[in-house]
PDB file of C-alpha atoms in Angstrom:
ATOM      1  CA  MET A 182       5.214 -24.889  24.890  1.00  0.00           C
ATOM      2  CA  LEU A 183       3.122 -21.906  23.838  1.00  0.00           C
ATOM      3  CA  GLY A 184      -0.570 -21.210  24.006  1.00  0.00           C
ATOM      4  CA  LEU A 185      -3.560 -18.949  23.720  1.00  0.00           C
ATOM      5  CA  ILE A 186      -5.363 -17.705  26.819  1.00  0.00           C
ATOM      6  CA  GLY A 187      -8.820 -16.119  26.873  1.00  0.00           C
ATOM      7  CA  THR A 188     -12.404 -17.183  26.305  1.00  0.00           C
ATOM      8  CA  PRO A 189     -13.941 -18.433  24.088  1.00  0.00           C
ATOM      9  CA  VAL A 190     -11.038 -20.023  22.244  1.00  0.00           C
ATOM     10  CA  GLU A 191     -12.432 -23.250  20.815  1.00  0.00           C
ATOM     11  CA  HIS A 192     -12.793 -21.805  17.308  1.00  0.00           C
ATOM     12  CA  SER A 193      -9.417 -20.046  17.252  1.00  0.00           C
ATOM     13  CA  LYS A 194      -7.149 -20.759  14.301  1.00  0.00           C
ATOM     14  CA  SER A 195      -4.042 -19.791  16.259  1.00  0.00           C
ATOM     15  CA  PRO A 196      -3.062 -23.398  17.169  1.00  0.00           C
ATOM     16  CA  ALA A 197      -3.225 -24.481  13.518  1.00  0.00           C
ATOM     17  CA  MET A 198      -1.294 -21.401  12.401  1.00  0.00           C
ATOM     18  CA  TYR A 199       1.547 -21.682  14.895  1.00  0.00           C
ATOM     19  CA  ASN A 200       1.822 -25.467  14.833  1.00  0.00           C
ATOM     20  CA  TYR A 201       2.079 -25.332  11.034  1.00  0.00           C
ATOM     21  CA  CYS A 202       4.988 -22.921  11.406  1.00  0.00           C
ATOM     22  CA  PHE A 203       6.694 -25.059  14.037  1.00  0.00           C
ATOM     23  CA  GLN A 204       6.514 -28.059  11.727  1.00  0.00           C
ATOM     24  CA  LYS A 205       7.707 -26.035   8.743  1.00  0.00           C
ATOM     25  CA  PHE A 206      10.784 -24.808  10.609  1.00  0.00           C
ATOM     26  CA  ASP A 207      11.380 -28.160  12.348  1.00  0.00           C
ATOM     27  CA  LEU A 208      10.879 -26.707  15.833  1.00  0.00           C
ATOM     28  CA  ASP A 209      10.072 -29.126  18.653  1.00  0.00           C
ATOM     29  CA  TRP A 210       7.405 -26.756  19.951  1.00  0.00           C
ATOM     30  CA  ALA A 211       3.664 -27.104  20.557  1.00  0.00           C
ATOM     31  CA  TYR A 212       0.814 -24.573  20.772  1.00  0.00           C
ATOM     32  CA  LEU A 213      -2.475 -25.170  22.600  1.00  0.00           C
ATOM     33  CA  ALA A 214      -5.562 -23.093  23.350  1.00  0.00           C
ATOM     34  CA  PHE A 215      -6.585 -22.655  26.999  1.00  0.00           C
ATOM     35  CA  ASP A 216     -10.042 -21.382  27.921  1.00  0.00           C
ATOM     36  CA  ILE A 217      -9.282 -18.831  30.637  1.00  0.00           C
ATOM     37  CA  PRO A 218     -11.729 -16.248  32.048  1.00  0.00           C
ATOM     38  CA  ALA A 219     -10.412 -12.859  33.143  1.00  0.00           C
ATOM     39  CA  GLU A 220     -10.618 -13.830  36.831  1.00  0.00           C
ATOM     40  CA  GLN A 221      -8.016 -16.560  36.258  1.00  0.00           C
ATOM     41  CA  ALA A 222      -5.594 -14.438  34.231  1.00  0.00           C
ATOM     42  CA  GLY A 223      -3.118 -14.288  37.122  1.00  0.00           C
ATOM     43  CA  GLU A 224      -3.098 -18.065  37.486  1.00  0.00           C
ATOM     44  CA  ALA A 225      -2.580 -18.456  33.739  1.00  0.00           C
ATOM     45  CA  VAL A 226       0.422 -16.113  33.772  1.00  0.00           C
ATOM     46  CA  ALA A 227       1.802 -17.972  36.803  1.00  0.00           C
ATOM     47  CA  ALA A 228       1.508 -21.207  34.817  1.00  0.00           C
ATOM     48  CA  ILE A 229       3.658 -19.697  32.065  1.00  0.00           C
ATOM     49  CA  ARG A 230       6.376 -19.214  34.691  1.00  0.00           C
ATOM     50  CA  THR A 231       5.898 -22.567  36.393  1.00  0.00           C
ATOM     51  CA  LEU A 232       5.917 -24.585  33.182  1.00  0.00           C
ATOM     52  CA  GLY A 233       8.737 -22.585  31.612  1.00  0.00           C
ATOM     53  CA  MET A 234       6.556 -21.809  28.586  1.00  0.00           C
ATOM     54  CA  ARG A 235       8.083 -19.676  25.843  1.00  0.00           C
ATOM     55  CA  GLY A 236       5.005 -17.476  25.974  1.00  0.00           C
ATOM     56  CA  ALA A 237       1.361 -17.090  25.092  1.00  0.00           C
ATOM     57  CA  ASN A 238      -1.025 -15.095  22.989  1.00  0.00           C
ATOM     58  CA  VAL A 239      -3.781 -13.317  24.882  1.00  0.00           C
ATOM     59  CA  THR A 240      -7.293 -12.689  23.622  1.00  0.00           C
ATOM     60  CA  MET A 241     -10.386 -11.184  25.210  1.00  0.00           C
ATOM     61  CA  PRO A 242     -11.289 -10.840  27.999  1.00  0.00           C
ATOM     62  CA  CYS A 243      -7.736 -11.208  29.324  1.00  0.00           C
ATOM     63  CA  LYS A 244      -5.844  -8.513  27.395  1.00  0.00           C
ATOM     64  CA  ASN A 245      -6.106  -6.071  30.301  1.00  0.00           C
ATOM     65  CA  ALA A 246      -6.359  -8.639  33.082  1.00  0.00           C
ATOM     66  CA  VAL A 247      -2.860 -10.090  32.533  1.00  0.00           C
ATOM     67  CA  ILE A 248      -1.088  -6.736  32.909  1.00  0.00           C
ATOM     68  CA  PRO A 249      -0.598  -6.792  36.716  1.00  0.00           C
ATOM     69  CA  PHE A 250       1.074 -10.203  36.462  1.00  0.00           C
ATOM     70  CA  VAL A 251       3.737  -9.622  33.781  1.00  0.00           C
ATOM     71  CA  ASP A 252       7.151  -8.115  34.546  1.00  0.00           C
ATOM     72  CA  ALA A 253       7.440  -5.524  31.781  1.00  0.00           C
ATOM     73  CA  LEU A 254       5.394  -3.890  29.037  1.00  0.00           C
ATOM     74  CA  THR A 255       6.473  -2.586  25.644  1.00  0.00           C
ATOM     75  CA  PRO A 256       5.698   1.096  24.964  1.00  0.00           C
ATOM     76  CA  ALA A 257       2.688   0.171  22.808  1.00  0.00           C
ATOM     77  CA  ALA A 258       1.211  -2.205  25.397  1.00  0.00           C
ATOM     78  CA  ARG A 259       1.798   0.312  28.186  1.00  0.00           C
ATOM     79  CA  ALA A 260       0.179   3.195  26.304  1.00  0.00           C
ATOM     80  CA  ILE A 261      -3.036   1.354  25.487  1.00  0.00           C
ATOM     81  CA  GLN A 262      -3.015  -0.946  28.542  1.00  0.00           C
ATOM     82  CA  ALA A 263      -3.613  -4.080  26.496  1.00  0.00           C
ATOM     83  CA  VAL A 264      -1.426  -7.163  25.982  1.00  0.00           C
ATOM     84  CA  ASN A 265      -1.997  -9.736  23.264  1.00  0.00           C
ATOM     85  CA  THR A 266       1.382 -11.514  23.429  1.00  0.00           C
ATOM     86  CA  ILE A 267       3.497 -12.547  26.418  1.00  0.00           C
ATOM     87  CA  VAL A 268       7.092 -13.584  25.762  1.00  0.00           C
ATOM     88  CA  ASN A 269       9.168 -15.388  28.406  1.00  0.00           C
ATOM     89  CA  GLU A 270      12.633 -13.870  28.148  1.00  0.00           C
ATOM     90  CA  GLY A 271      14.658 -16.078  30.499  1.00  0.00           C
ATOM     91  CA  GLY A 272      12.108 -15.841  33.273  1.00  0.00           C
ATOM     92  CA  VAL A 273      11.114 -12.228  32.619  1.00  0.00           C
ATOM     93  CA  LEU A 274       7.602 -12.061  31.188  1.00  0.00           C
ATOM     94  CA  VAL A 275       7.255  -9.192  28.712  1.00  0.00           C
ATOM     95  CA  GLY A 276       3.811  -8.058  27.579  1.00  0.00           C
ATOM     96  CA  HIS A 277       3.567  -6.937  23.958  1.00  0.00           C
ATOM     97  CA  ASN A 278       0.729  -5.749  21.757  1.00  0.00           C
ATOM     98  CA  THR A 279       1.266  -6.881  18.164  1.00  0.00           C
ATOM     99  CA  ASP A 280      -2.117  -5.741  16.817  1.00  0.00           C
ATOM    100  CA  GLY A 281      -0.752  -2.376  15.751  1.00  0.00           C
ATOM    101  CA  CYS A 282       2.329  -4.026  14.253  1.00  0.00           C
ATOM    102  CA  GLY A 283      -0.030  -6.224  12.268  1.00  0.00           C
ATOM    103  CA  TYR A 284      -1.631  -3.104  10.847  1.00  0.00           C
ATOM    104  CA  THR A 285       1.603  -1.370   9.859  1.00  0.00           C
ATOM    105  CA  GLN A 286       3.215  -4.590   8.592  1.00  0.00           C
ATOM    106  CA  ASN A 287       0.173  -5.282   6.431  1.00  0.00           C
ATOM    107  CA  LEU A 288       0.523  -1.807   4.936  1.00  0.00           C
ATOM    108  CA  ARG A 289       4.250  -2.352   4.461  1.00  0.00           C
ATOM    109  CA  ARG A 290       3.614  -5.598   2.587  1.00  0.00           C
ATOM    110  CA  ASN A 291       1.543  -3.475   0.205  1.00  0.00           C
ATOM    111  CA  GLY A 292       4.292  -0.885  -0.255  1.00  0.00           C
ATOM    112  CA  ILE A 293       2.917   1.696   2.191  1.00  0.00           C
ATOM    113  CA  GLU A 294       4.751   3.264   5.159  1.00  0.00           C
ATOM    114  CA  VAL A 295       2.892   5.208   7.865  1.00  0.00           C
ATOM    115  CA  ALA A 296       5.798   7.564   8.624  1.00  0.00           C
ATOM    116  CA  GLY A 297       4.813  11.104   7.716  1.00  0.00           C
ATOM    117  CA  LYS A 298       1.276  10.083   6.747  1.00  0.00           C
ATOM    118  CA  LYS A 299      -2.053  11.621   7.769  1.00  0.00           C
ATOM    119  CA  ILE A 300      -4.487   8.946   8.930  1.00  0.00           C
ATOM    120  CA  VAL A 301      -8.241   9.044   9.511  1.00  0.00           C
ATOM    121  CA  LEU A 302      -9.198   6.292  11.948  1.00  0.00           C
ATOM    122  CA  LEU A 303     -12.846   5.289  12.325  1.00  0.00           C
ATOM    123  CA  GLY A 304     -13.505   3.916  15.811  1.00  0.00           C
ATOM    124  CA  GLY A 305     -11.930   4.271  19.229  1.00  0.00           C
ATOM    125  CA  GLY A 306     -11.952   0.755  20.698  1.00  0.00           C
ATOM    126  CA  GLY A 307      -9.204  -1.781  21.226  1.00  0.00           C
ATOM    127  CA  ALA A 308      -8.274  -2.296  17.576  1.00  0.00           C
ATOM    128  CA  ALA A 309      -8.269   1.445  16.937  1.00  0.00           C
ATOM    129  CA  SER A 310      -6.075   2.084  19.978  1.00  0.00           C
ATOM    130  CA  ALA A 311      -3.546  -0.524  18.840  1.00  0.00           C
ATOM    131  CA  ILE A 312      -3.433   1.000  15.356  1.00  0.00           C
ATOM    132  CA  ALA A 313      -3.112   4.542  16.709  1.00  0.00           C
ATOM    133  CA  ILE A 314      -0.223   3.844  19.092  1.00  0.00           C
ATOM    134  CA  GLN A 315       1.802   1.842  16.572  1.00  0.00           C
ATOM    135  CA  ALA A 316       1.243   4.318  13.748  1.00  0.00           C
ATOM    136  CA  ALA A 317       2.171   7.182  16.074  1.00  0.00           C
ATOM    137  CA  LEU A 318       5.316   5.401  17.288  1.00  0.00           C
ATOM    138  CA  GLU A 319       6.307   4.729  13.674  1.00  0.00           C
ATOM    139  CA  GLY A 320       6.119   8.416  12.820  1.00  0.00           C
ATOM    140  CA  ALA A 321       2.634   9.123  11.489  1.00  0.00           C
ATOM    141  CA  ALA A 322       2.203  12.889  11.176  1.00  0.00           C
ATOM    142  CA  GLU A 323      -1.483  13.053  12.144  1.00  0.00           C
ATOM    143  CA  ILE A 324      -4.173  10.663  13.346  1.00  0.00           C
ATOM    144  CA  ALA A 325      -7.737  11.960  13.280  1.00  0.00           C
ATOM    145  CA  VAL A 326      -9.970   9.589  15.249  1.00  0.00           C
ATOM    146  CA  PHE A 327     -13.706   9.617  14.606  1.00  0.00           C
ATOM    147  CA  ASN A 328     -15.863   7.783  17.145  1.00  0.00           C
ATOM    148  CA  LEU A 329     -19.519   7.856  18.107  1.00  0.00           C
ATOM    149  CA  ARG A 330     -20.127  10.280  20.970  1.00  0.00           C
ATOM    150  CA  ASP A 331     -21.535   7.553  23.216  1.00  0.00           C
ATOM    151  CA  ALA A 332     -20.979   6.349  26.782  1.00  0.00           C
ATOM    152  CA  PHE A 333     -17.428   5.245  25.900  1.00  0.00           C
ATOM    153  CA  TRP A 334     -16.378   8.677  24.629  1.00  0.00           C
ATOM    154  CA  PRO A 335     -14.549   9.691  27.877  1.00  0.00           C
ATOM    155  CA  ARG A 336     -12.614   6.401  27.814  1.00  0.00           C
ATOM    156  CA  VAL A 337     -11.597   7.015  24.207  1.00  0.00           C
ATOM    157  CA  GLU A 338     -10.455  10.532  25.141  1.00  0.00           C
ATOM    158  CA  GLN A 339      -8.298   9.220  27.983  1.00  0.00           C
ATOM    159  CA  GLY A 340      -6.800   6.511  25.785  1.00  0.00           C
ATOM    160  CA  LEU A 341      -5.844   8.994  23.080  1.00  0.00           C
ATOM    161  CA  LYS A 342      -4.237  11.280  25.671  1.00  0.00           C
ATOM    162  CA  ALA A 343      -2.015   8.375  26.760  1.00  0.00           C
ATOM    163  CA  ILE A 344      -1.083   7.686  23.133  1.00  0.00           C
ATOM    164  CA  ALA A 345      -0.282  11.364  22.569  1.00  0.00           C
ATOM    165  CA  GLN A 346       2.005  11.342  25.607  1.00  0.00           C
ATOM    166  CA  ALA A 347       3.785   8.214  24.369  1.00  0.00           C
ATOM    167  CA  ALA A 348       4.268   9.660  20.863  1.00  0.00           C
ATOM    168  CA  PRO A 349       4.291  13.454  21.170  1.00  0.00           C
ATOM    169  CA  GLY A 350       5.452  13.931  17.588  1.00  0.00           C
ATOM    170  CA  CYS A 351       2.083  12.823  16.208  1.00  0.00           C
ATOM    171  CA  ALA A 352      -0.907  15.184  16.191  1.00  0.00           C
ATOM    172  CA  ILE A 353      -3.899  13.225  17.519  1.00  0.00           C
ATOM    173  CA  SER A 354      -7.482  14.473  17.526  1.00  0.00           C
ATOM    174  CA  LEU A 355     -10.917  13.059  18.373  1.00  0.00           C
ATOM    175  CA  GLN A 356     -14.154  14.032  16.638  1.00  0.00           C
ATOM    176  CA  ASP A 357     -17.713  12.760  16.396  1.00  0.00           C
ATOM    177  CA  LEU A 358     -18.211  10.097  13.723  1.00  0.00           C
ATOM    178  CA  GLU A 359     -21.649  11.543  13.014  1.00  0.00           C
ATOM    179  CA  ASP A 360     -20.156  14.937  12.076  1.00  0.00           C
ATOM    180  CA  ARG A 361     -20.086  14.158   8.363  1.00  0.00           C
ATOM    181  CA  SER A 362     -18.710  17.523   7.257  1.00  0.00           C
ATOM    182  CA  ALA A 363     -15.733  17.188   9.609  1.00  0.00           C
ATOM    183  CA  LEU A 364     -15.208  13.596   8.492  1.00  0.00           C
ATOM    184  CA  LYS A 365     -15.251  14.535   4.810  1.00  0.00           C
ATOM    185  CA  ALA A 366     -12.813  17.386   5.409  1.00  0.00           C
ATOM    186  CA  ALA A 367     -10.440  15.036   7.255  1.00  0.00           C
ATOM    187  CA  ILE A 368     -10.638  12.357   4.541  1.00  0.00           C
ATOM    188  CA  ASP A 369     -10.024  14.970   1.841  1.00  0.00           C
ATOM    189  CA  ARG A 370      -6.628  15.787   3.380  1.00  0.00           C
ATOM    190  CA  CYS A 371      -5.563  12.352   4.639  1.00  0.00           C
ATOM    191  CA  ASP A 372      -3.375   9.668   3.067  1.00  0.00           C
ATOM    192  CA  ILE A 373      -4.888   6.609   4.780  1.00  0.00           C
ATOM    193  CA  LEU A 374      -8.489   5.891   5.801  1.00  0.00           C
ATOM    194  CA  SER A 375      -8.859   3.036   8.289  1.00  0.00           C
ATOM    195  CA  ASN A 376     -12.043   1.418   9.579  1.00  0.00           C
ATOM    196  CA  ALA A 377     -11.642  -0.024  13.081  1.00  0.00           C
ATOM    197  CA  THR A 378     -15.356  -0.332  13.878  1.00  0.00           C
ATOM    198  CA  ARG A 379     -17.606  -3.385  13.587  1.00  0.00           C
ATOM    199  CA  VAL A 380     -19.384  -1.899  10.583  1.00  0.00           C
ATOM    200  CA  GLY A 381     -18.830  -4.321   7.711  1.00  0.00           C
ATOM    201  CA  MET A 382     -18.894  -7.534   9.761  1.00  0.00           C
ATOM    202  CA  ALA A 383     -21.934  -9.652  10.682  1.00  0.00           C
ATOM    203  CA  PRO A 384     -24.639  -8.539  11.103  1.00  0.00           C
ATOM    204  CA  TYR A 385     -23.558  -5.300   9.382  1.00  0.00           C
ATOM    205  CA  GLU A 386     -22.078  -6.796   6.177  1.00  0.00           C
ATOM    206  CA  ASP A 387     -24.188  -4.564   3.946  1.00  0.00           C
ATOM    207  CA  GLN A 388     -23.131  -1.357   5.696  1.00  0.00           C
ATOM    208  CA  SER A 389     -20.216   1.063   5.417  1.00  0.00           C
ATOM    209  CA  ASN A 390     -19.193   4.128   7.383  1.00  0.00           C
ATOM    210  CA  ILE A 391     -18.600   5.865   4.046  1.00  0.00           C
ATOM    211  CA  THR A 392     -21.935   6.329   2.267  1.00  0.00           C
ATOM    212  CA  ASP A 393     -20.865   8.975  -0.249  1.00  0.00           C
ATOM    213  CA  LEU A 394     -18.602   7.209  -2.741  1.00  0.00           C
ATOM    214  CA  SER A 395     -17.287  10.536  -4.054  1.00  0.00           C
ATOM    215  CA  TRP A 396     -15.177  10.689  -0.884  1.00  0.00           C
ATOM    216  CA  PHE A 397     -12.936   7.955  -2.319  1.00  0.00           C
ATOM    217  CA  ARG A 398     -10.121   9.033  -4.632  1.00  0.00           C
ATOM    218  CA  PRO A 399      -7.398   7.031  -6.405  1.00  0.00           C
ATOM    219  CA  ASP A 400      -4.531   8.285  -4.210  1.00  0.00           C
ATOM    220  CA  LEU A 401      -6.318   7.299  -0.977  1.00  0.00           C
ATOM    221  CA  VAL A 402      -5.307   4.091   0.826  1.00  0.00           C
ATOM    222  CA  VAL A 403      -8.294   2.395   2.495  1.00  0.00           C
ATOM    223  CA  THR A 404      -7.952  -0.316   5.152  1.00  0.00           C
ATOM    224  CA  ASP A 405     -10.259  -2.354   7.353  1.00  0.00           C
ATOM    225  CA  VAL A 406      -9.769  -4.429  10.506  1.00  0.00           C
ATOM    226  CA  VAL A 407     -12.772  -6.627   9.647  1.00  0.00           C
ATOM    227  CA  TYR A 408     -11.629  -9.961   8.164  1.00  0.00           C
ATOM    228  CA  ALA A 409     -14.956 -11.768   7.805  1.00  0.00           C
ATOM    229  CA  PRO A 410     -16.091 -11.142   5.125  1.00  0.00           C
ATOM    230  CA  PRO A 411     -12.619 -10.935   3.526  1.00  0.00           C
ATOM    231  CA  GLU A 412     -13.642  -7.815   1.575  1.00  0.00           C
ATOM    232  CA  THR A 413     -16.041  -5.477   3.322  1.00  0.00           C
ATOM    233  CA  LYS A 414     -18.511  -3.219   1.551  1.00  0.00           C
ATOM    234  CA  MET A 415     -16.232  -0.238   2.257  1.00  0.00           C
ATOM    235  CA  LEU A 416     -13.166  -1.947   0.793  1.00  0.00           C
ATOM    236  CA  ARG A 417     -15.075  -3.184  -2.236  1.00  0.00           C
ATOM    237  CA  GLU A 418     -16.417   0.268  -3.043  1.00  0.00           C
ATOM    238  CA  ALA A 419     -13.030   1.887  -2.404  1.00  0.00           C
ATOM    239  CA  ARG A 420     -11.315  -0.607  -4.729  1.00  0.00           C
ATOM    240  CA  VAL A 421     -13.849   0.077  -7.485  1.00  0.00           C
ATOM    241  CA  ALA A 422     -13.151   3.800  -7.025  1.00  0.00           C
ATOM    242  CA  GLY A 423      -9.458   3.159  -7.675  1.00  0.00           C
ATOM    243  CA  CYS A 424      -8.142   3.223  -4.112  1.00  0.00           C
ATOM    244  CA  LYS A 425      -5.422   0.862  -2.924  1.00  0.00           C
ATOM    245  CA  THR A 426      -6.982  -1.355  -0.221  1.00  0.00           C
ATOM    246  CA  CYS A 427      -5.617  -3.534   2.601  1.00  0.00           C
ATOM    247  CA  ASP A 428      -7.930  -6.088   4.192  1.00  0.00           C
ATOM    248  CA  GLY A 429      -8.403  -7.116   7.809  1.00  0.00           C
ATOM    249  CA  LEU A 430      -7.192 -10.641   7.195  1.00  0.00           C
ATOM    250  CA  GLY A 431      -3.799  -9.282   6.234  1.00  0.00           C
ATOM    251  CA  MET A 432      -3.651  -7.377   9.521  1.00  0.00           C
ATOM    252  CA  LEU A 433      -4.715 -10.472  11.471  1.00  0.00           C
ATOM    253  CA  LEU A 434      -2.035 -12.625   9.843  1.00  0.00           C
ATOM    254  CA  CYS A 435       0.651  -9.985  10.239  1.00  0.00           C
ATOM    255  CA  GLN A 436      -0.005  -9.553  13.960  1.00  0.00           C
ATOM    256  CA  GLY A 437       0.367 -13.330  14.310  1.00  0.00           C
ATOM    257  CA  ALA A 438       3.560 -13.164  12.261  1.00  0.00           C
ATOM    258  CA  GLU A 439       4.958 -10.521  14.601  1.00  0.00           C
ATOM    259  CA  ALA A 440       4.212 -12.719  17.623  1.00  0.00           C
ATOM    260  CA  PHE A 441       5.867 -15.680  15.868  1.00  0.00           C
ATOM    261  CA  ARG A 442       8.942 -13.530  15.239  1.00  0.00           C
ATOM    262  CA  LEU A 443       9.049 -12.559  18.922  1.00  0.00           C
ATOM    263  CA  TYR A 444       8.815 -16.203  19.970  1.00  0.00           C
ATOM    264  CA  SER A 445      11.212 -17.709  17.449  1.00  0.00           C
ATOM    265  CA  GLY A 446      13.168 -15.014  15.626  1.00  0.00           C
ATOM    266  CA  LEU A 447      11.794 -16.465  12.374  1.00  0.00           C
ATOM    267  CA  GLU A 448       9.536 -15.023   9.697  1.00  0.00           C
ATOM    268  CA  MET A 449       6.095 -16.562   9.347  1.00  0.00           C
ATOM    269  CA  PRO A 450       5.129 -17.561   5.774  1.00  0.00           C
ATOM    270  CA  VAL A 451       2.093 -15.280   5.767  1.00  0.00           C
ATOM    271  CA  GLU A 452       0.754 -16.197   2.338  1.00  0.00           C
ATOM    272  CA  GLU A 453       1.066 -19.924   3.074  1.00  0.00           C
ATOM    273  CA  ILE A 454      -0.962 -19.439   6.244  1.00  0.00           C
ATOM    274  CA  ARG A 455      -3.565 -17.386   4.372  1.00  0.00           C
ATOM    275  CA  ALA A 456      -3.946 -20.171   1.782  1.00  0.00           C
ATOM    276  CA  LEU A 457      -3.973 -22.914   4.440  1.00  0.00           C
ATOM    277  CA  LEU A 458      -6.497 -21.483   6.874  1.00  0.00           C
ATOM    278  CA  TYR A 459      -8.565 -18.857   5.075  1.00  0.00           C
ATOM    279  CA  THR A 460      -9.388 -20.210   1.602  1.00  0.00           C
TER     280      THR A 460
END
C-alpha cells in the first residue's frame, strides 16, 4: 500500500500514474489519495507505520508538517526542510524530496548535465529551493537566484544559506528580480535559465519574466516548472529564438519517476505516462 497525503488531492493524477506502473510491472501494490490537513500530518505518518505501508507521497500543506514524525531525512530534504516522498525502509521512515531530482533528471533526459553549469533561477519558493539544492549537490558551479524583494525575502535568504552550507562547492547568490540590468548580466553568462515562479500559469499564461527576447541565445538552455499550459510563453519564445527548452511536465513526471524508483527499484516508463495522462 502506498498513497498521497495532503489537501486538496481529489484531482491528483498520482494514483493513476502509480497504479498504471504497478499493473505494468505486475506488482500487487495499490496507491490511494488521502485528504490530510497539516494538523493531521503526524497521524498520517503514524498510519504508514501501523499499516506497514511502503510509503507515501506528500503534497501541500504537509511537506513541512511531516518532518518531525519521520526517522531520517536525505540531505536535500534536510537542507530545504521539505519532504515530498516518505519511504518505509523496514520500519525506518525516510523523508526524501524528489522535486529537485525531477528537475535534473528532466535535463538529463534532454542530454544536459548540471555539473559545472552556471544557473539563473527565477523565484525563491519551494520549487526553486528543491531545484537549487539538487543542482548544487550535483555539482552546479553557480546558482544565481532572482526573487522579488517582498515579505518572503528574509525566508529566501535563510533557505539559500542552508543550501550553501549543504553544498559549499556551489556559489549561490540572491538578487532582486526587478533589477533587470543584474538579471540580464547573469543570463548573459549562464548556461541554464530556469523559471520557478508562477508566471506563465493561470491566470498569468500571457506573461513571461523575460520581456526582452534578445536575452535568449541559441546556446542557452531554458526550463520552466509550470506544466499547465504544457509550453509557457517563456518557453515558446525561447524555442523560437533557438534555445533548447525543457518543460515543467517533464520535471513533474521525472520527480514521480524518482519516487517510483525509491519505492520499487524500477524505472517508470515516463513517456507512456505522459501519453496516458497528459495528452
